[in-house]
Amino acid sequence: MKITEELKFIFGNRLKENEPMSHHTNFRIGGPAKFFVEAKSVEELKCAIEIAKKNCCTIFVFGGGSNTLVSDAGFDGLVIKMSMREISIDGQHIRAEAGVLMTMLSKTALEAGLTGLEWAISLPGTLGGAVRGNAGCFGGETKDYLVEIELLVNGKVVRYTKDQLFFGYRESKIKHSFDIVLSATFKLERGDSVLVKEKMNTILSRRKSTQPNDAGSAGCMFKNYEIKSDDELQRLMEKFDLPQEMIVNRRISVGWLIDQLDLKGKQIGDARVSEKHGNFLLNMGNATADDVVQLIAFIKTRARNTFGIQIEEEVQYVGF
């Protein structure tokens, strides 16, 4: 039986061939995936992976399509979209499956009178990706209230506690493995729903005023730069007028850095640095992945030549 027939047996008309990934990424960029399916259960996910492995077919698993740049050539393999989206609440514990949008998780916590996930109301993407990269914004990170997660490890469901996952700034043990996040459980605090909603509204207002929302974007393109030593901090302070907050946190905002480089509005092809927030690269309508890659390289070179630092992408490359 061919791989197409095997996948169709499991997924029926949910199997798509030569599916444009531009339809599934927030960047609205990306060539065709050879095979594309949505997994709505752990068993479907396992079956898809087994079929792909048996047929020597490369796999890419994703959630909401944020933080992802797919090549113009597409992906010559099987793309699996995580579409498990159940949420359950037990007291102060809230458990969500990998395909749950972080905005939905934040709203559900609010409705249950729980606080701790307000920051996630402004986060694009799904729980799986948020856990994998310890996503965060507006003072919160995924790890903060996390208790445990379920991972698919070599075909088996395994539970890990937060301490076993070595979370760091936009980092976790999961990022350096082939393990797949299935679900996560958080222990939140009791809160006043009125106050929680007010905080959410404040965050949404800040996001609207500081971040672009009128063009395709992967979210923040680069990780903020972590200052590695006292000597480096001293060098940067002597050379540049670093804001006090960055000195105290020993972390340089790449949005601020790009502003200092006078690169807001810089455009290559149809890819442009946002004039509202320098750490957002925008698809102005017909940008290609190649346009974005060239713009990334240009920014990184200018940062290295001007500041003497190497910034790193937060975005995940697929099909390159």
PDB file of C-alpha atoms in Angstrom:
ATOM      1  CA  MET A   1       0.000   0.000   0.000  1.00  0.00           C
ATOM      2  CA  LYS A   2       1.362   3.442  -0.951  1.00  0.00           C
ATOM      3  CA  ILE A   3       1.850   6.134   1.680  1.00  0.00           C
ATOM      4  CA  THR A   4      -1.036   8.124   0.149  1.00  0.00           C
ATOM      5  CA  GLU A   5      -3.409   5.206   0.591  1.00  0.00           C
ATOM      6  CA  GLU A   6      -2.200   4.492   4.132  1.00  0.00           C
ATOM      7  CA  LEU A   7      -2.679   8.091   5.212  1.00  0.00           C
ATOM      8  CA  LYS A   8      -6.062   8.292   3.490  1.00  0.00           C
ATOM      9  CA  PHE A   9      -7.193   5.172   5.355  1.00  0.00           C
ATOM     10  CA  ILE A  10      -6.563   6.990   8.663  1.00  0.00           C
ATOM     11  CA  PHE A  11      -7.420  10.596   7.770  1.00  0.00           C
ATOM     12  CA  GLY A  12      -9.864  10.331   4.870  1.00  0.00           C
ATOM     13  CA  ASN A  13     -10.445  13.700   3.205  1.00  0.00           C
ATOM     14  CA  ARG A  14      -8.312  15.372   5.890  1.00  0.00           C
ATOM     15  CA  LEU A  15      -5.289  14.217   3.890  1.00  0.00           C
ATOM     16  CA  LYS A  16      -4.150  16.947   1.514  1.00  0.00           C
ATOM     17  CA  GLU A  17      -1.415  16.637  -1.064  1.00  0.00           C
ATOM     18  CA  ASN A  18       0.747  19.520  -2.263  1.00  0.00           C
ATOM     19  CA  GLU A  19      -0.940  21.765   0.275  1.00  0.00           C
ATOM     20  CA  PRO A  20       0.364  25.376   0.244  1.00  0.00           C
ATOM     21  CA  MET A  21       1.888  26.108   3.643  1.00  0.00           C
ATOM     22  CA  SER A  22       1.178  29.802   3.056  1.00  0.00           C
ATOM     23  CA  HIS A  23      -2.412  28.876   3.993  1.00  0.00           C
ATOM     24  CA  HIS A  24      -1.277  27.668   7.416  1.00  0.00           C
ATOM     25  CA  THR A  25       1.427  30.070   8.614  1.00  0.00           C
ATOM     26  CA  ASN A  26       0.928  33.484  10.167  1.00  0.00           C
ATOM     27  CA  PHE A  27       3.586  34.796   7.786  1.00  0.00           C
ATOM     28  CA  ARG A  28       1.341  33.710   4.864  1.00  0.00           C
ATOM     29  CA  ILE A  29       4.509  32.394   3.250  1.00  0.00           C
ATOM     30  CA  GLY A  30       5.517  28.876   2.234  1.00  0.00           C
ATOM     31  CA  GLY A  31       5.489  26.437  -0.655  1.00  0.00           C
ATOM     32  CA  PRO A  32       3.576  23.145  -0.778  1.00  0.00           C
ATOM     33  CA  ALA A  33       3.777  20.315   1.726  1.00  0.00           C
ATOM     34  CA  LYS A  34       3.906  16.979  -0.100  1.00  0.00           C
ATOM     35  CA  PHE A  35       1.436  15.552   2.442  1.00  0.00           C
ATOM     36  CA  PHE A  36      -0.595  17.459   5.041  1.00  0.00           C
ATOM     37  CA  VAL A  37      -2.853  16.060   7.771  1.00  0.00           C
ATOM     38  CA  GLU A  38      -4.534  17.293  10.947  1.00  0.00           C
ATOM     39  CA  ALA A  39      -4.148  14.956  13.919  1.00  0.00           C
ATOM     40  CA  LYS A  40      -7.153  15.161  16.248  1.00  0.00           C
ATOM     41  CA  SER A  41      -6.020  12.500  18.722  1.00  0.00           C
ATOM     42  CA  VAL A  42      -2.828  10.951  20.058  1.00  0.00           C
ATOM     43  CA  GLU A  43      -3.647   7.732  18.184  1.00  0.00           C
ATOM     44  CA  GLU A  44      -3.940   9.606  14.886  1.00  0.00           C
ATOM     45  CA  LEU A  45      -0.635  11.308  15.586  1.00  0.00           C
ATOM     46  CA  LYS A  46       1.039   7.979  16.333  1.00  0.00           C
ATOM     47  CA  CYS A  47      -0.379   6.424  13.153  1.00  0.00           C
ATOM     48  CA  ALA A  48       0.786   9.313  10.994  1.00  0.00           C
ATOM     49  CA  ILE A  49       4.315   9.099  12.405  1.00  0.00           C
ATOM     50  CA  GLU A  50       4.470   5.318  11.988  1.00  0.00           C
ATOM     51  CA  ILE A  51       3.317   5.548   8.365  1.00  0.00           C
ATOM     52  CA  ALA A  52       5.848   8.267   7.605  1.00  0.00           C
ATOM     53  CA  LYS A  53       8.712   6.363   9.211  1.00  0.00           C
ATOM     54  CA  LYS A  54       7.793   3.150   7.405  1.00  0.00           C
ATOM     55  CA  ASN A  55       7.887   5.028   4.103  1.00  0.00           C
ATOM     56  CA  CYS A  56      11.082   6.997   4.909  1.00  0.00           C
ATOM     57  CA  CYS A  57       9.102  10.242   4.787  1.00  0.00           C
ATOM     58  CA  THR A  58      10.349  13.305   6.681  1.00  0.00           C
ATOM     59  CA  ILE A  59       7.980  14.749   9.301  1.00  0.00           C
ATOM     60  CA  PHE A  60       7.266  18.285  10.496  1.00  0.00           C
ATOM     61  CA  VAL A  61       4.809  18.814  13.361  1.00  0.00           C
ATOM     62  CA  PHE A  62       3.324  22.246  14.041  1.00  0.00           C
ATOM     63  CA  GLY A  63       0.446  23.971  15.791  1.00  0.00           C
ATOM     64  CA  GLY A  64      -0.904  27.399  14.946  1.00  0.00           C
ATOM     65  CA  GLY A  65       1.609  28.517  12.329  1.00  0.00           C
ATOM     66  CA  SER A  66       3.213  31.376  14.253  1.00  0.00           C
ATOM     67  CA  ASN A  67       6.981  31.541  14.690  1.00  0.00           C
ATOM     68  CA  THR A  68       7.403  29.517  11.481  1.00  0.00           C
ATOM     69  CA  LEU A  69       9.029  30.303   8.135  1.00  0.00           C
ATOM     70  CA  VAL A  70       8.497  27.691   5.416  1.00  0.00           C
ATOM     71  CA  SER A  71      10.730  27.740   2.346  1.00  0.00           C
ATOM     72  CA  ASP A  72       9.417  28.751  -1.057  1.00  0.00           C
ATOM     73  CA  ALA A  73      10.109  25.187  -2.221  1.00  0.00           C
ATOM     74  CA  GLY A  74       7.823  23.874   0.510  1.00  0.00           C
ATOM     75  CA  PHE A  75       8.345  20.692   2.510  1.00  0.00           C
ATOM     76  CA  ASP A  76       9.071  17.374   0.821  1.00  0.00           C
ATOM     77  CA  GLY A  77       7.466  15.199   3.460  1.00  0.00           C
ATOM     78  CA  LEU A  78       4.520  14.898   5.845  1.00  0.00           C
ATOM     79  CA  VAL A  79       3.304  17.969   7.752  1.00  0.00           C
ATOM     80  CA  ILE A  80       1.175  17.156  10.804  1.00  0.00           C
ATOM     81  CA  LYS A  81      -0.964  19.910  12.303  1.00  0.00           C
ATOM     82  CA  MET A  82      -1.765  19.324  15.966  1.00  0.00           C
ATOM     83  CA  SER A  83      -5.532  19.692  16.271  1.00  0.00           C
ATOM     84  CA  MET A  84      -6.119  18.197  19.734  1.00  0.00           C
ATOM     85  CA  ARG A  85      -7.863  21.042  21.558  1.00  0.00           C
ATOM     86  CA  GLU A  86      -9.447  19.795  24.785  1.00  0.00           C
ATOM     87  CA  ILE A  87      -9.224  21.852  27.979  1.00  0.00           C
ATOM     88  CA  SER A  88     -10.180  20.573  31.441  1.00  0.00           C
ATOM     89  CA  ILE A  89     -10.165  22.241  34.861  1.00  0.00           C
ATOM     90  CA  ASP A  90      -9.827  20.624  38.277  1.00  0.00           C
ATOM     91  CA  GLY A  91      -9.730  23.209  41.042  1.00  0.00           C
ATOM     92  CA  GLN A  92      -6.693  25.394  40.379  1.00  0.00           C
ATOM     93  CA  HIS A  93      -5.273  22.979  37.806  1.00  0.00           C
ATOM     94  CA  ILE A  94      -5.948  23.560  34.119  1.00  0.00           C
ATOM     95  CA  ARG A  95      -4.909  20.979  31.530  1.00  0.00           C
ATOM     96  CA  ALA A  96      -4.822  21.725  27.824  1.00  0.00           C
ATOM     97  CA  GLU A  97      -3.906  19.707  24.766  1.00  0.00           C
ATOM     98  CA  ALA A  98      -1.181  20.809  22.380  1.00  0.00           C
ATOM     99  CA  GLY A  99      -3.456  22.274  19.712  1.00  0.00           C
ATOM    100  CA  VAL A 100      -5.205  24.705  22.073  1.00  0.00           C
ATOM    101  CA  LEU A 101      -4.618  28.336  21.142  1.00  0.00           C
ATOM    102  CA  MET A 102      -2.910  30.231  23.949  1.00  0.00           C
ATOM    103  CA  THR A 103      -5.497  33.001  23.666  1.00  0.00           C
ATOM    104  CA  MET A 104      -8.247  30.419  24.291  1.00  0.00           C
ATOM    105  CA  LEU A 105      -6.368  28.972  27.274  1.00  0.00           C
ATOM    106  CA  SER A 106      -6.045  32.451  28.746  1.00  0.00           C
ATOM    107  CA  LYS A 107      -9.772  33.144  28.290  1.00  0.00           C
ATOM    108  CA  THR A 108     -10.729  29.785  29.805  1.00  0.00           C
ATOM    109  CA  ALA A 109      -8.630  30.522  32.893  1.00  0.00           C
ATOM    110  CA  LEU A 110     -10.398  33.880  33.217  1.00  0.00           C
ATOM    111  CA  GLU A 111     -13.833  32.240  33.032  1.00  0.00           C
ATOM    112  CA  ALA A 112     -12.783  29.839  35.811  1.00  0.00           C
ATOM    113  CA  GLY A 113     -11.653  32.703  38.057  1.00  0.00           C
ATOM    114  CA  LEU A 114      -7.980  31.753  37.769  1.00  0.00           C
ATOM    115  CA  THR A 115      -5.013  34.086  37.366  1.00  0.00           C
ATOM    116  CA  GLY A 116      -1.512  33.525  35.979  1.00  0.00           C
ATOM    117  CA  LEU A 117      -2.070  33.261  32.237  1.00  0.00           C
ATOM    118  CA  GLU A 118      -3.233  36.809  31.480  1.00  0.00           C
ATOM    119  CA  TRP A 119      -0.070  37.504  29.457  1.00  0.00           C
ATOM    120  CA  ALA A 120      -0.999  34.680  27.052  1.00  0.00           C
ATOM    121  CA  ILE A 121      -4.065  36.577  25.799  1.00  0.00           C
ATOM    122  CA  SER A 122      -1.739  38.338  23.363  1.00  0.00           C
ATOM    123  CA  LEU A 123       0.332  35.308  22.339  1.00  0.00           C
ATOM    124  CA  PRO A 124      -0.201  33.883  18.845  1.00  0.00           C
ATOM    125  CA  GLY A 125       0.131  30.147  18.383  1.00  0.00           C
ATOM    126  CA  THR A 126      -0.714  27.024  20.319  1.00  0.00           C
ATOM    127  CA  LEU A 127       0.173  25.459  23.647  1.00  0.00           C
ATOM    128  CA  GLY A 128       2.514  22.884  22.114  1.00  0.00           C
ATOM    129  CA  GLY A 129       4.739  25.491  20.536  1.00  0.00           C
ATOM    130  CA  ALA A 130       4.561  27.716  23.614  1.00  0.00           C
ATOM    131  CA  VAL A 131       5.798  24.897  25.868  1.00  0.00           C
ATOM    132  CA  ARG A 132       8.488  23.805  23.413  1.00  0.00           C
ATOM    133  CA  GLY A 133      10.013  27.280  23.183  1.00  0.00           C
ATOM    134  CA  ASN A 134       8.989  28.598  26.615  1.00  0.00           C
ATOM    135  CA  ALA A 135       7.132  31.392  24.866  1.00  0.00           C
ATOM    136  CA  GLY A 136       6.395  34.548  26.771  1.00  0.00           C
ATOM    137  CA  CYS A 137       5.523  38.232  26.606  1.00  0.00           C
ATOM    138  CA  PHE A 138       4.464  41.118  28.834  1.00  0.00           C
ATOM    139  CA  GLY A 139       6.326  39.722  31.840  1.00  0.00           C
ATOM    140  CA  GLY A 140       5.061  36.139  31.700  1.00  0.00           C
ATOM    141  CA  GLU A 141       6.504  32.874  30.417  1.00  0.00           C
ATOM    142  CA  THR A 142       4.955  29.474  29.761  1.00  0.00           C
ATOM    143  CA  LYS A 143       7.040  27.794  32.455  1.00  0.00           C
ATOM    144  CA  ASP A 144       5.845  30.107  35.257  1.00  0.00           C
ATOM    145  CA  TYR A 145       2.812  28.094  36.418  1.00  0.00           C
ATOM    146  CA  LEU A 146       3.575  24.871  34.570  1.00  0.00           C
ATOM    147  CA  VAL A 147       3.373  21.669  36.609  1.00  0.00           C
ATOM    148  CA  GLU A 148       3.865  18.845  34.120  1.00  0.00           C
ATOM    149  CA  ILE A 149       3.567  17.975  30.460  1.00  0.00           C
ATOM    150  CA  GLU A 150       2.888  14.895  28.387  1.00  0.00           C
ATOM    151  CA  LEU A 151       5.281  14.163  25.549  1.00  0.00           C
ATOM    152  CA  LEU A 152       5.267  11.613  22.761  1.00  0.00           C
ATOM    153  CA  VAL A 153       8.706  10.009  23.037  1.00  0.00           C
ATOM    154  CA  ASN A 154       9.556   7.280  20.532  1.00  0.00           C
ATOM    155  CA  GLY A 155       5.885   6.390  20.185  1.00  0.00           C
ATOM    156  CA  LYS A 156       5.153   6.344  23.918  1.00  0.00           C
ATOM    157  CA  VAL A 157       3.331   8.906  26.068  1.00  0.00           C
ATOM    158  CA  VAL A 158       5.674  10.080  28.848  1.00  0.00           C
ATOM    159  CA  ARG A 159       5.034  12.592  31.655  1.00  0.00           C
ATOM    160  CA  TYR A 160       7.666  15.124  32.685  1.00  0.00           C
ATOM    161  CA  THR A 161       7.657  17.661  35.492  1.00  0.00           C
ATOM    162  CA  LYS A 162       8.722  21.229  34.816  1.00  0.00           C
ATOM    163  CA  ASP A 163      12.091  20.710  36.537  1.00  0.00           C
ATOM    164  CA  GLN A 164      12.979  17.904  34.119  1.00  0.00           C
ATOM    165  CA  LEU A 165      12.644  20.138  31.054  1.00  0.00           C
ATOM    166  CA  PHE A 166      15.449  22.671  31.707  1.00  0.00           C
ATOM    167  CA  PHE A 167      13.499  25.758  30.722  1.00  0.00           C
ATOM    168  CA  GLY A 168      15.398  28.940  29.910  1.00  0.00           C
ATOM    169  CA  TYR A 169      14.822  32.083  27.905  1.00  0.00           C
ATOM    170  CA  ARG A 170      12.962  30.771  24.819  1.00  0.00           C
ATOM    171  CA  GLU A 171      14.552  27.421  25.562  1.00  0.00           C
ATOM    172  CA  SER A 172      13.707  23.932  26.778  1.00  0.00           C
ATOM    173  CA  LYS A 173      15.035  20.415  26.566  1.00  0.00           C
ATOM    174  CA  ILE A 174      12.246  19.640  24.091  1.00  0.00           C
ATOM    175  CA  LYS A 175      13.686  21.997  21.451  1.00  0.00           C
ATOM    176  CA  HIS A 176      16.723  19.750  21.165  1.00  0.00           C
ATOM    177  CA  SER A 177      14.819  16.490  20.711  1.00  0.00           C
ATOM    178  CA  PHE A 178      12.257  14.877  18.429  1.00  0.00           C
ATOM    179  CA  ASP A 179       9.746  14.658  21.283  1.00  0.00           C
ATOM    180  CA  ILE A 180       6.275  16.094  20.647  1.00  0.00           C
ATOM    181  CA  VAL A 181       4.244  18.008  23.230  1.00  0.00           C
ATOM    182  CA  LEU A 182       0.807  16.425  23.730  1.00  0.00           C
ATOM    183  CA  SER A 183      -0.560  18.392  26.695  1.00  0.00           C
ATOM    184  CA  ALA A 184       0.409  20.572  29.624  1.00  0.00           C
ATOM    185  CA  THR A 185      -0.992  21.129  33.097  1.00  0.00           C
ATOM    186  CA  PHE A 186      -0.737  24.416  34.967  1.00  0.00           C
ATOM    187  CA  LYS A 187      -1.501  25.202  38.608  1.00  0.00           C
ATOM    188  CA  LEU A 188      -2.889  28.732  38.683  1.00  0.00           C
ATOM    189  CA  GLU A 189      -3.988  31.009  41.507  1.00  0.00           C
ATOM    190  CA  ARG A 190      -7.482  32.070  42.479  1.00  0.00           C
ATOM    191  CA  GLY A 191      -8.185  35.537  41.189  1.00  0.00           C
ATOM    192  CA  ASP A 192     -10.799  38.247  40.889  1.00  0.00           C
ATOM    193  CA  SER A 193     -12.275  37.822  37.399  1.00  0.00           C
ATOM    194  CA  VAL A 194     -12.879  41.573  37.079  1.00  0.00           C
ATOM    195  CA  LEU A 195      -9.227  42.356  37.852  1.00  0.00           C
ATOM    196  CA  VAL A 196      -7.987  39.533  35.622  1.00  0.00           C
ATOM    197  CA  LYS A 197     -10.062  40.845  32.727  1.00  0.00           C
ATOM    198  CA  GLU A 198      -8.788  44.387  33.303  1.00  0.00           C
ATOM    199  CA  LYS A 199      -5.211  43.126  33.144  1.00  0.00           C
ATOM    200  CA  MET A 200      -5.970  41.257  29.908  1.00  0.00           C
ATOM    201  CA  ASN A 201      -7.507  44.358  28.365  1.00  0.00           C
ATOM    202  CA  THR A 202      -4.433  46.384  29.353  1.00  0.00           C
ATOM    203  CA  ILE A 203      -2.157  43.801  27.709  1.00  0.00           C
ATOM    204  CA  LEU A 204      -4.269  43.723  24.540  1.00  0.00           C
ATOM    205  CA  SER A 205      -4.238  47.512  24.410  1.00  0.00           C
ATOM    206  CA  ARG A 206      -0.449  47.585  24.786  1.00  0.00           C
ATOM    207  CA  ARG A 207      -0.054  44.990  22.087  1.00  0.00           C
ATOM    208  CA  LYS A 208      -2.292  46.920  19.707  1.00  0.00           C
ATOM    209  CA  SER A 209      -0.340  50.126  20.286  1.00  0.00           C
ATOM    210  CA  THR A 210       3.157  48.606  20.085  1.00  0.00           C
ATOM    211  CA  GLN A 211       2.914  45.672  17.663  1.00  0.00           C
ATOM    212  CA  PRO A 212       1.785  45.452  14.024  1.00  0.00           C
ATOM    213  CA  ASN A 213      -1.407  43.561  13.248  1.00  0.00           C
ATOM    214  CA  ASP A 214      -2.138  44.591   9.671  1.00  0.00           C
ATOM    215  CA  ALA A 215       0.226  42.255   7.785  1.00  0.00           C
ATOM    216  CA  GLY A 216       1.499  38.676   7.878  1.00  0.00           C
ATOM    217  CA  SER A 217       4.180  38.129  10.503  1.00  0.00           C
ATOM    218  CA  ALA A 218       5.714  35.244  12.437  1.00  0.00           C
ATOM    219  CA  GLY A 219       5.730  37.279  15.652  1.00  0.00           C
ATOM    220  CA  CYS A 220       9.052  38.375  17.125  1.00  0.00           C
ATOM    221  CA  MET A 221      11.727  37.373  14.630  1.00  0.00           C
ATOM    222  CA  PHE A 222      14.733  37.424  16.961  1.00  0.00           C
ATOM    223  CA  LYS A 223      15.429  36.416  20.541  1.00  0.00           C
ATOM    224  CA  ASN A 224      16.387  39.327  22.741  1.00  0.00           C
ATOM    225  CA  TYR A 225      20.141  39.327  23.242  1.00  0.00           C
ATOM    226  CA  GLU A 226      21.433  38.034  26.575  1.00  0.00           C
ATOM    227  CA  ILE A 227      24.617  39.757  27.759  1.00  0.00           C
ATOM    228  CA  LYS A 228      27.097  37.024  28.543  1.00  0.00           C
ATOM    229  CA  SER A 229      29.613  38.611  30.913  1.00  0.00           C
ATOM    230  CA  ASP A 230      30.458  41.688  32.984  1.00  0.00           C
ATOM    231  CA  ASP A 231      33.136  42.603  30.446  1.00  0.00           C
ATOM    232  CA  GLU A 232      30.631  42.514  27.603  1.00  0.00           C
ATOM    233  CA  LEU A 233      28.163  44.600  29.607  1.00  0.00           C
ATOM    234  CA  GLN A 234      30.874  47.173  30.309  1.00  0.00           C
ATOM    235  CA  ARG A 235      31.869  47.302  26.632  1.00  0.00           C
ATOM    236  CA  LEU A 236      28.294  47.840  25.511  1.00  0.00           C
ATOM    237  CA  MET A 237      27.664  50.491  28.167  1.00  0.00           C
ATOM    238  CA  GLU A 238      30.749  52.421  27.069  1.00  0.00           C
ATOM    239  CA  LYS A 239      29.766  52.241  23.418  1.00  0.00           C
ATOM    240  CA  PHE A 240      26.005  52.764  23.645  1.00  0.00           C
ATOM    241  CA  ASP A 241      23.445  54.435  25.875  1.00  0.00           C
ATOM    242  CA  LEU A 242      21.763  51.262  27.092  1.00  0.00           C
ATOM    243  CA  PRO A 243      18.428  51.736  28.905  1.00  0.00           C
ATOM    244  CA  GLN A 244      18.661  51.003  32.642  1.00  0.00           C
ATOM    245  CA  GLU A 245      16.160  48.132  32.417  1.00  0.00           C
ATOM    246  CA  MET A 246      18.378  46.302  29.909  1.00  0.00           C
ATOM    247  CA  ILE A 247      21.435  46.825  32.099  1.00  0.00           C
ATOM    248  CA  VAL A 248      19.653  45.418  35.161  1.00  0.00           C
ATOM    249  CA  ASN A 249      18.168  42.449  33.240  1.00  0.00           C
ATOM    250  CA  ARG A 250      21.377  41.922  31.230  1.00  0.00           C
ATOM    251  CA  ARG A 251      19.232  41.486  28.152  1.00  0.00           C
ATOM    252  CA  ILE A 252      19.037  43.757  25.100  1.00  0.00           C
ATOM    253  CA  SER A 253      15.693  44.179  23.376  1.00  0.00           C
ATOM    254  CA  VAL A 254      16.193  43.444  19.683  1.00  0.00           C
ATOM    255  CA  GLY A 255      13.326  45.804  18.896  1.00  0.00           C
ATOM    256  CA  TRP A 256      15.316  48.597  20.576  1.00  0.00           C
ATOM    257  CA  LEU A 257      18.511  47.461  18.862  1.00  0.00           C
ATOM    258  CA  ILE A 258      16.924  47.543  15.391  1.00  0.00           C
ATOM    259  CA  ASP A 259      15.608  51.016  16.177  1.00  0.00           C
ATOM    260  CA  GLN A 260      19.168  52.121  17.024  1.00  0.00           C
ATOM    261  CA  LEU A 261      20.330  50.688  13.700  1.00  0.00           C
ATOM    262  CA  ASP A 262      17.697  52.824  11.944  1.00  0.00           C
ATOM    263  CA  LEU A 263      16.304  49.768  10.168  1.00  0.00           C
ATOM    264  CA  LYS A 264      12.584  50.275  10.756  1.00  0.00           C
ATOM    265  CA  GLY A 265      10.924  50.301   7.340  1.00  0.00           C
ATOM    266  CA  LYS A 266      13.872  48.538   5.689  1.00  0.00           C
ATOM    267  CA  GLN A 267      12.489  46.381   2.886  1.00  0.00           C
ATOM    268  CA  ILE A 268      13.808  43.593   0.669  1.00  0.00           C
ATOM    269  CA  GLY A 269      11.384  42.389  -1.952  1.00  0.00           C
ATOM    270  CA  ASP A 270       8.017  42.425  -0.225  1.00  0.00           C
ATOM    271  CA  ALA A 271       9.426  41.721   3.255  1.00  0.00           C
ATOM    272  CA  ARG A 272       9.700  44.755   5.533  1.00  0.00           C
ATOM    273  CA  VAL A 273      10.868  45.593   9.039  1.00  0.00           C
ATOM    274  CA  SER A 274       7.829  46.915  10.882  1.00  0.00           C
ATOM    275  CA  GLU A 275       7.891  50.639  11.551  1.00  0.00           C
ATOM    276  CA  LYS A 276       5.871  50.030  14.726  1.00  0.00           C
ATOM    277  CA  HIS A 277       8.126  47.353  16.275  1.00  0.00           C
ATOM    278  CA  GLY A 278      11.578  46.561  14.893  1.00  0.00           C
ATOM    279  CA  ASN A 279      11.521  42.895  15.919  1.00  0.00           C
ATOM    280  CA  PHE A 280       8.609  42.145  13.588  1.00  0.00           C
ATOM    281  CA  LEU A 281       9.222  41.381   9.917  1.00  0.00           C
ATOM    282  CA  LEU A 282       6.149  41.760   7.750  1.00  0.00           C
ATOM    283  CA  ASN A 283       4.847  40.184   4.583  1.00  0.00           C
ATOM    284  CA  MET A 284       3.554  43.217   2.723  1.00  0.00           C
ATOM    285  CA  GLY A 285       1.508  41.025   0.401  1.00  0.00           C
ATOM    286  CA  ASN A 286       3.747  38.965  -1.837  1.00  0.00           C
ATOM    287  CA  ALA A 287       6.883  38.361   0.220  1.00  0.00           C
ATOM    288  CA  THR A 288       8.796  35.155  -0.400  1.00  0.00           C
ATOM    289  CA  ALA A 289      10.731  33.157   2.158  1.00  0.00           C
ATOM    290  CA  ASP A 290      13.864  34.207   0.284  1.00  0.00           C
ATOM    291  CA  ASP A 291      12.959  37.889   0.814  1.00  0.00           C
ATOM    292  CA  VAL A 292      12.633  37.238   4.556  1.00  0.00           C
ATOM    293  CA  VAL A 293      15.898  35.272   4.761  1.00  0.00           C
ATOM    294  CA  GLN A 294      17.778  38.076   3.003  1.00  0.00           C
ATOM    295  CA  LEU A 295      16.282  40.667   5.357  1.00  0.00           C
ATOM    296  CA  ILE A 296      17.213  38.551   8.389  1.00  0.00           C
ATOM    297  CA  ALA A 297      20.800  38.240   7.135  1.00  0.00           C
ATOM    298  CA  PHE A 298      20.989  42.001   6.541  1.00  0.00           C
ATOM    299  CA  ILE A 299      19.806  42.801  10.087  1.00  0.00           C
ATOM    300  CA  LYS A 300      22.137  40.257  11.706  1.00  0.00           C
ATOM    301  CA  THR A 301      25.131  41.608   9.773  1.00  0.00           C
ATOM    302  CA  ARG A 302      24.376  45.200  10.755  1.00  0.00           C
ATOM    303  CA  ALA A 303      23.937  44.189  14.416  1.00  0.00           C
ATOM    304  CA  ARG A 304      27.227  42.310  14.401  1.00  0.00           C
ATOM    305  CA  ASN A 305      29.146  45.099  12.650  1.00  0.00           C
ATOM    306  CA  THR A 306      27.670  47.896  14.780  1.00  0.00           C
ATOM    307  CA  PHE A 307      27.199  46.323  18.214  1.00  0.00           C
ATOM    308  CA  GLY A 308      29.635  43.429  17.998  1.00  0.00           C
ATOM    309  CA  ILE A 309      26.899  40.964  18.977  1.00  0.00           C
ATOM    310  CA  GLN A 310      25.325  37.997  17.228  1.00  0.00           C
ATOM    311  CA  ILE A 311      21.534  37.956  17.456  1.00  0.00           C
ATOM    312  CA  GLU A 312      19.642  34.711  16.910  1.00  0.00           C
ATOM    313  CA  GLU A 313      16.347  33.981  15.235  1.00  0.00           C
ATOM    314  CA  GLU A 314      13.364  32.907  17.293  1.00  0.00           C
ATOM    315  CA  VAL A 315      11.560  31.691  14.178  1.00  0.00           C
ATOM    316  CA  GLN A 316      11.694  28.030  13.127  1.00  0.00           C
ATOM    317  CA  TYR A 317      12.880  27.301   9.586  1.00  0.00           C
ATOM    318  CA  VAL A 318      11.065  24.552   7.668  1.00  0.00           C
ATOM    319  CA  GLY A 319      12.063  23.037   4.343  1.00  0.00           C
ATOM    320  CA  PHE A 320      15.366  24.880   3.958  1.00  0.00           C
TER     321      PHE A 320
END
